[in-house]
Amino acid sequence: MPTLHLTVNGVSHTLEVPAGRYLAEVLRYDLGLTGTKIGCNEAECGACTVLVNGQPVDSCIYPAFKAQNAEVLTIEGLAQVEGVVPDGSLRERVGLEVDEPLHPLQIAFAVHGATQCGFCTPGFIMQAKTLLDENPDPSDEEIKHCLKDTYCRCTGYVSIISAVKAAAEFKRTGRMPLPALPPAKEPLQWVGRPLVRPDAVDKVTGRALYADDLSFPDMLYGATLRSEHPHARIRAIHVQEALALPGVHAVLTYRDVPGDPRHGLVENDWPVFAGGPFPARYVGDPIALVVAESHELAHQALEQIRVDYEPLPVVADPRQALDPDAAVLHPDRPTGNLLKHIKVRRGQVDQGFAEADVVVERTFRTPRTEHAFLEPECSVAVPAGYDPDHPKLTVYVGSQIPYADRRQVAKSLGLPDEAVRIRGTVMGGGFGGKEDIAGQIHAALAAQVTGRPVKILYSRQESLRFHPKRHPTYIRVKMGARKDGTLTAVEAELWGDSGAYASLGEKVMTRATTHATGPYVVPHAKIDCYAVYTNNPPCGAFRGFGVTQSAFAVESTVDMLAQALGLDPIEFRRRNAMRVGVVTATGQVLRESVGLVECLERVERRIRAWRAELPGAAEAEESGDPWAPITVGTKRYAWGVAAGYKNTGLGGGAPDKAEAEVEVFPEGTAEIRISSAEMGQNLVGVLQAIAAEELGLPAGRVRVRVMDTDLTPDGGPTTASRQTYVSGNAARLAARTMRQRLQAVLSEKFDVHPEVIAFHEGLAYVDEERLRRVRRGGNGAGDPGGNGHNGAQGTAARRLTFAQAVQALLEEGREPRVRYEYWAPKTQPLGTGGDMHFAFSYAVHAALVAVDTETGEVAVEQVVSAHDVGRAINPLSLVGQIEGGIVMGLGNALTEHFIVEEGMPWTQRLGQYKMPGIKLTPRMVNELVEHPTADGPYGAKGVGEISSIPISAAIANAIANAVGVRVLALPVDQDALLLAMKQGQQELDRCWGDPPV
Amino acid sequence: MTRWRSYHTPSTVEEALALLAQHPERARIVAGGTDLLLDLELGHESPVEMLVDITHIPQLTQIQEDDREPWIQIGAAVTHGRIERDPTLRRVATCLVEACSVVGGPQVRNVATLGGNVAHALPAADGTVGLLALDAQVQIATWREGQVDYTWHPLPAVFAGPGRNTLQPGQMLTAFRFRPPGPGEASAFDRIMRPQGVALPILGAAVRLGLDPERGTVAHATIALGPAGPVPFRATAAEQALRGADPTDLRAVEQVIQAAQAEARLRTSRHRASAAYRHEMVAVLLRRLLRRTVDRIRTAVPLGGPT
Ligand SMILES: Cc1cc2nc3c(=O)[nH]c(=O)nc-3n(C[C@@H](O)[C@@H](O)[C@H](O)COP(=O)(O)OP(=O)(O)OC[C@H]3O[C@@H](n4cnc5c(N)ncnc54)[C@H](O)[C@@H]3O)c2cc1C
Ligand code: FES
Ligand code: FES
């Protein structure tokens, strides 16, 4: 092997590596510098950015020998070059816990929330460094130019831009500006504060370990052979040649699965391997797994496997799936290709339409979209007994539902659940795309068979081909309203392409259906949804969970109705808006926390103010209408608005619970444990703040452990925007129970009523104010069970540190550990009336678009939003969810489409699937509305999904306002839009990705 | 895919061509690798055994003004990033600088070379379109029994078809050259993209104009378009129509546009653009670029800070 000389972060290395190595591989796998990430291998995403002789390059396709004798700088070496230890003020103001030198960008990314899942962070920081080296005060435009092809799927880039500016200011002045956040409720001790996420420092330094960053001595590598056909019986699989290659340890197929040959989250319909009784039903179906000494060898061996296919007819269009002569994908299912027919019925739609003065009916289409989490799937399995740390078969994986992984792995391996341990690693984004099984079962099986650790890392291209997407839909909506603007009826028919396997398809399309009246009061509704099987890639959970799709159709129709009635679109929405006391189309009475009207009003105020500030607005005749277009040069600008709502929690009668454990330690710290997934959304920060609040501990003294089926109790799936509410409550109640236990111990010690013992800032003391209150006959804490403090810290004689309190607990022989199983309020199945969901979040988005009338190009210049989230537990990460959700929804409207033609993906590379880059990031004003829920922790409800829901329709409505063309299909095709404008066409039914006419 | 087994970083053109000559079937030139390595990774190119990296050859990484002749010369392995930042080129090759600075992000531009962009021979390649409007020439090095011959050719001579160049085994591109603009001359590049999953532009265009100082009419013009045919395209009929015309006269501009639209071979390409849309974009780009070039000549400001 040739010899490579490199200096990396100031250390010189001489290595013997294959000539075909890329620099990223040398750094990660040969030198163990895993801070440099690989997101695509296509020079597309920038996650792998390092500096070679001072120049940033994509190390994933940079041949290592191109860097012969070069100086390489990676994230691990950055602080060495320019590091400062942040002063204590940041600890005080935002809880940044760090006493090592960091580069100003690293500090700023942590403080500004510019790292969420963190997978993109090292690349961004390295790339931004080159800008700050040359430019002490970069503008937004300069930042965007520099970060043009560095992609982030989580943040929406707003916080990244502010972090880069903050770092520049820090370098100039020595002061680190804090992020500008919208006003929120007065914070408690920890809840309500914009605290830096607990894993921020690990993420900005590249120390956070994602699954592919792990390796074990003797580890083998798996590679998966996938079907060439969207539908084919597999007659034979010839593996001998592959198996004969030196270094290949096993080639596994359907014959090697000892337990259940199928898995699935809801339906058990997904084969571990296609073959034998199971045909391949889409091109992502696995047929064989090669296990070999190296990743390269495993992939080479794949080329030696021959498969005899018998192609079967392909079902490509969901509307044809139910034709009597369509091929049936799952003959064992009684309903053929129909996965589920979902119905909502309320009142009599005929009567409703008869009462209407105006009726609008259109059919909309939404695209199949891809999560494009920056970290491709990776599983590492370690066989039982491999070393003392692994008495059990263990799978390391970044997964949204560790316990479901355990169940499915154990079942297919024929083991009891307890024989398997899932250990979550840091996770580079999920968005719903890491709920189904990826390589977990394969890796576990391979480890079992070979007796060695096995890693299965998917390339970006394999990830695109394999994992479930967002359902593409056809949605016909008919809505009627009276002249006065009252909605009378909604009828809708939805077709959802669930692809080859059920995944969460039924649940997703149910949500699309139940939310298909929009957040409005509709007396008469008839909605039918058909979720069907096809030979396209499976579709499942994706942020918004079906509501993204129906919201686009409904909110577009609502704008058309408003226009037909001559009503202002916000006024029309306000007249019909859900409020406390109204009944939803599924028969649920909304009893609390419905902040929709306030959201509408906040957004309206912003847009009117914007309009009033335009130069010449006073004279302009049309300035009274905030939606009228403005022409500047070849561009037409206009605002568009849309509203949305989204359930928090599983709902529909599914038991929704989470169990948390809290343990306190005699050195005065606590640990909170729950299996819920941290995928970038900062659940860990939310849980930390909640536990700190309840225990009266500094947040930095609360550790959070998640995603481990042996060490953390089941928090349930991380889906349906449920974790802040459900796991948050479990954590809150576990911590509260622990506090009460401590209070009980101390009450004996101090001989007072337990409730007068306050926990605050790491102290436990008899609160004199509470004491007086109790003596007067009231209760101690004010809020029974709350941890309010009254400021008076008691006398030294009746005050302990938290550490001493824990010691007292231990001396009493009490358990320092508490588990609490929290059950969310009960819900009812669809069709039975009653509460389908225990909470809903609401949002209103307005988008200012610019349409170039010469080219049809659409740009979103600005977004104004208001979200009712109940309570902002951490405003920094909350706003991060909002910004990221909005940009993701923008992608849904303008850039994203996973194109599949006759079951074959046209989209095979990340380069063919453009999620929005930094250049598309609009300016944003996001307002928080906090109408508390009674049961959510501190009043909170979900935010993860609602933030991406209304925006697509807001953009479409803005386009209609700007140029008079109603977009019926997403994503918008500038080519077709221009033609429509030129031809005076008022509706556009073509989207990007449609076959050429 | 199987990766290459050896990687060479010769420091002279002789060495590079000698290596390639030793293994004519199995060796490939690599420059930045942003086309080649991706094509290899994705199986769009058959595997190679040897890569010959030409970016360490000093002769290929120079940007020079020739003292004897009024040529500006750019080595084939000069990266897009260097072109973007080079103060001389910002002044004398504005359209090329503009074209190079929209390619990829900085990480790609820091490795992607102009030679690679040209050799890859895509009709829509931005750098290539920029270079074509400069009426550039290309230098080809040919290995002849241990000797290297250098010859200059008009740029279009290297294009054989979409993704195919005319280079024979034993040949490589070593440099490009063009004449810097005199007084009354300027150039500009622009392109129409879509935000979806297509890397190359729907249409790119570059224009270089020289105005008659007295009359303000066009003394000479070059117009490059891409994709407008199987190879990067010079709109010669439109250039012809522009000569002698007043570039600010809207009617004259419309005639130029019509000439370009008539001669361009615009296609509908799946998921990228329709021929009808490209037809419109020829007009949009030419209008913009003529206006911008004339402004540049009048104000004598070729290009400000980084684009
Ligand atoms: C994310 C991304 C975005 C991109 N965006 C754009 C874009 O917007 N516009 C655009 O035009 N391009 C774009 N490209 C492609 C662009 O990077 C390439 O065309 C680049 O210019 C090729 O140069 P290279 O040095 O990387 O060539 P290589 O990949 O090294 O080589 C390309 C081909 O040319 C041959 N070759 C290279 N140098 C020579 C030489 N001196 N003599 C003979 N043969 C040679 C090689 O053998 C190979 O066949 C993009 C690429 C990426 C990865
Ligand atoms: S650009 Fe290298 S991993 Fe994506
Ligand atoms: S934080 Fe950027 S991709 Fe997750």
GROMACS .gro file of N, CA, C and O in nm, chain A residues 881-908:
model
  112
  881GLN      N    1  -3.709   2.498   1.621
  881GLN     CA    2  -3.805   2.407   1.558
  881GLN      C    3  -3.892   2.483   1.458
  881GLN      O    4  -3.924   2.431   1.352
  882ILE      N    5  -3.928   2.603   1.494
  882ILE     CA    6  -4.014   2.682   1.405
  882ILE      C    7  -3.939   2.719   1.277
  882ILE      O    8  -3.988   2.698   1.167
  883GLU      N    9  -3.818   2.770   1.294
  883GLU     CA   10  -3.742   2.812   1.175
  883GLU      C   11  -3.715   2.693   1.084
  883GLU      O   12  -3.731   2.700   0.962
  884GLY      N   13  -3.674   2.582   1.146
  884GLY     CA   14  -3.645   2.462   1.066
  884GLY      C   15  -3.770   2.408   0.999
  884GLY      O   16  -3.765   2.365   0.884
  885GLY      N   17  -3.881   2.412   1.070
  885GLY     CA   18  -4.006   2.360   1.014
  885GLY      C   19  -4.052   2.446   0.897
  885GLY      O   20  -4.100   2.394   0.795
  886ILE      N   21  -4.036   2.575   0.911
  886ILE     CA   22  -4.080   2.665   0.803
  886ILE      C   23  -3.996   2.641   0.678
  886ILE      O   24  -4.049   2.631   0.568
  887VAL      N   25  -3.867   2.629   0.695
  887VAL     CA   26  -3.783   2.608   0.576
  887VAL      C   27  -3.810   2.471   0.515
  887VAL      O   28  -3.809   2.454   0.393
  888MET      N   29  -3.840   2.374   0.599
  888MET     CA   30  -3.873   2.242   0.544
  888MET      C   31  -4.004   2.250   0.464
  888MET      O   32  -4.016   2.192   0.356
  889GLY      N   33  -4.101   2.326   0.516
  889GLY     CA   34  -4.227   2.343   0.443
  889GLY      C   35  -4.206   2.421   0.315
  889GLY      O   36  -4.273   2.396   0.213
  890LEU      N   37  -4.111   2.511   0.317
  890LEU     CA   38  -4.077   2.586   0.197
  890LEU      C   39  -4.023   2.490   0.090
  890LEU      O   40  -4.056   2.500  -0.028
  891GLY      N   41  -3.943   2.395   0.136
  891GLY     CA   42  -3.893   2.293   0.043
  891GLY      C   43  -4.007   2.213  -0.018
  891GLY      O   44  -4.007   2.184  -0.137
  892ASN      N   45  -4.103   2.180   0.066
  892ASN     CA   46  -4.218   2.104   0.018
  892ASN      C   47  -4.293   2.181  -0.092
  892ASN      O   48  -4.344   2.123  -0.186
  893ALA      N   49  -4.295   2.311  -0.079
  893ALA     CA   50  -4.368   2.392  -0.177
  893ALA      C   51  -4.285   2.419  -0.302
  893ALA      O   52  -4.340   2.424  -0.412
  894LEU      N   53  -4.156   2.436  -0.285
  894LEU     CA   54  -4.078   2.489  -0.397
  894LEU      C   55  -3.968   2.400  -0.451
  894LEU      O   56  -3.933   2.412  -0.569
  895THR      N   57  -3.908   2.316  -0.370
  895THR     CA   58  -3.789   2.248  -0.423
  895THR      C   59  -3.795   2.096  -0.422
  895THR      O   60  -3.725   2.032  -0.499
  896GLU      N   61  -3.874   2.036  -0.335
  896GLU     CA   62  -3.855   1.894  -0.310
  896GLU      C   63  -3.956   1.806  -0.381
  896GLU      O   64  -4.076   1.831  -0.375
  897HIS      N   65  -3.906   1.701  -0.440
  897HIS     CA   66  -3.991   1.600  -0.500
  897HIS      C   67  -3.906   1.476  -0.522
  897HIS      O   68  -3.809   1.480  -0.597
  898PHE      N   69  -3.941   1.371  -0.454
  898PHE     CA   70  -3.873   1.244  -0.478
  898PHE      C   71  -3.950   1.178  -0.592
  898PHE      O   72  -4.059   1.126  -0.574
  899ILE      N   73  -3.890   1.182  -0.708
  899ILE     CA   74  -3.963   1.142  -0.829
  899ILE      C   75  -3.948   0.992  -0.853
  899ILE      O   76  -3.837   0.939  -0.852
  900VAL      N   77  -4.060   0.926  -0.870
  900VAL     CA   78  -4.060   0.783  -0.898
  900VAL      C   79  -4.143   0.762  -1.023
  900VAL      O   80  -4.255   0.813  -1.033
  901GLU      N   81  -4.088   0.689  -1.118
  901GLU     CA   82  -4.159   0.665  -1.243
  901GLU      C   83  -4.173   0.515  -1.262
  901GLU      O   84  -4.074   0.444  -1.267
  902GLU      N   85  -4.295   0.469  -1.266
  902GLU     CA   86  -4.323   0.325  -1.278
  902GLU      C   87  -4.245   0.244  -1.174
  902GLU      O   88  -4.186   0.142  -1.204
  903GLY      N   89  -4.244   0.295  -1.054
  903GLY     CA   90  -4.179   0.222  -0.946
  903GLY      C   91  -4.029   0.242  -0.938
  903GLY      O   92  -3.965   0.196  -0.844
  904MET      N   93  -3.970   0.309  -1.036
  904MET     CA   94  -3.825   0.330  -1.036
  904MET      C   95  -3.795   0.474  -0.997
  904MET      O   96  -3.841   0.567  -1.063
  905PRO      N   97  -3.716   0.494  -0.893
  905PRO     CA   98  -3.684   0.632  -0.855
  905PRO      C   99  -3.598   0.700  -0.961
  905PRO      O  100  -3.497   0.646  -1.003
  906TRP      N  101  -3.645   0.816  -1.004
  906TRP     CA  102  -3.558   0.903  -1.085
  906TRP      C  103  -3.458   0.969  -0.990
  906TRP      O  104  -3.342   0.990  -1.023
  907THR      N  105  -3.505   0.998  -0.872
  907THR     CA  106  -3.420   1.063  -0.772
  907THR      C  107  -3.331   0.958  -0.707
  907THR      O  108  -3.378   0.878  -0.627
  908GLN      N  109  -3.205   0.957  -0.745
  908GLN     CA  110  -3.116   0.855  -0.692
  908GLN      C  111  -3.003   0.911  -0.610
  908GLN      O  112  -2.930   0.838  -0.545
   0.00000   0.00000   0.00000
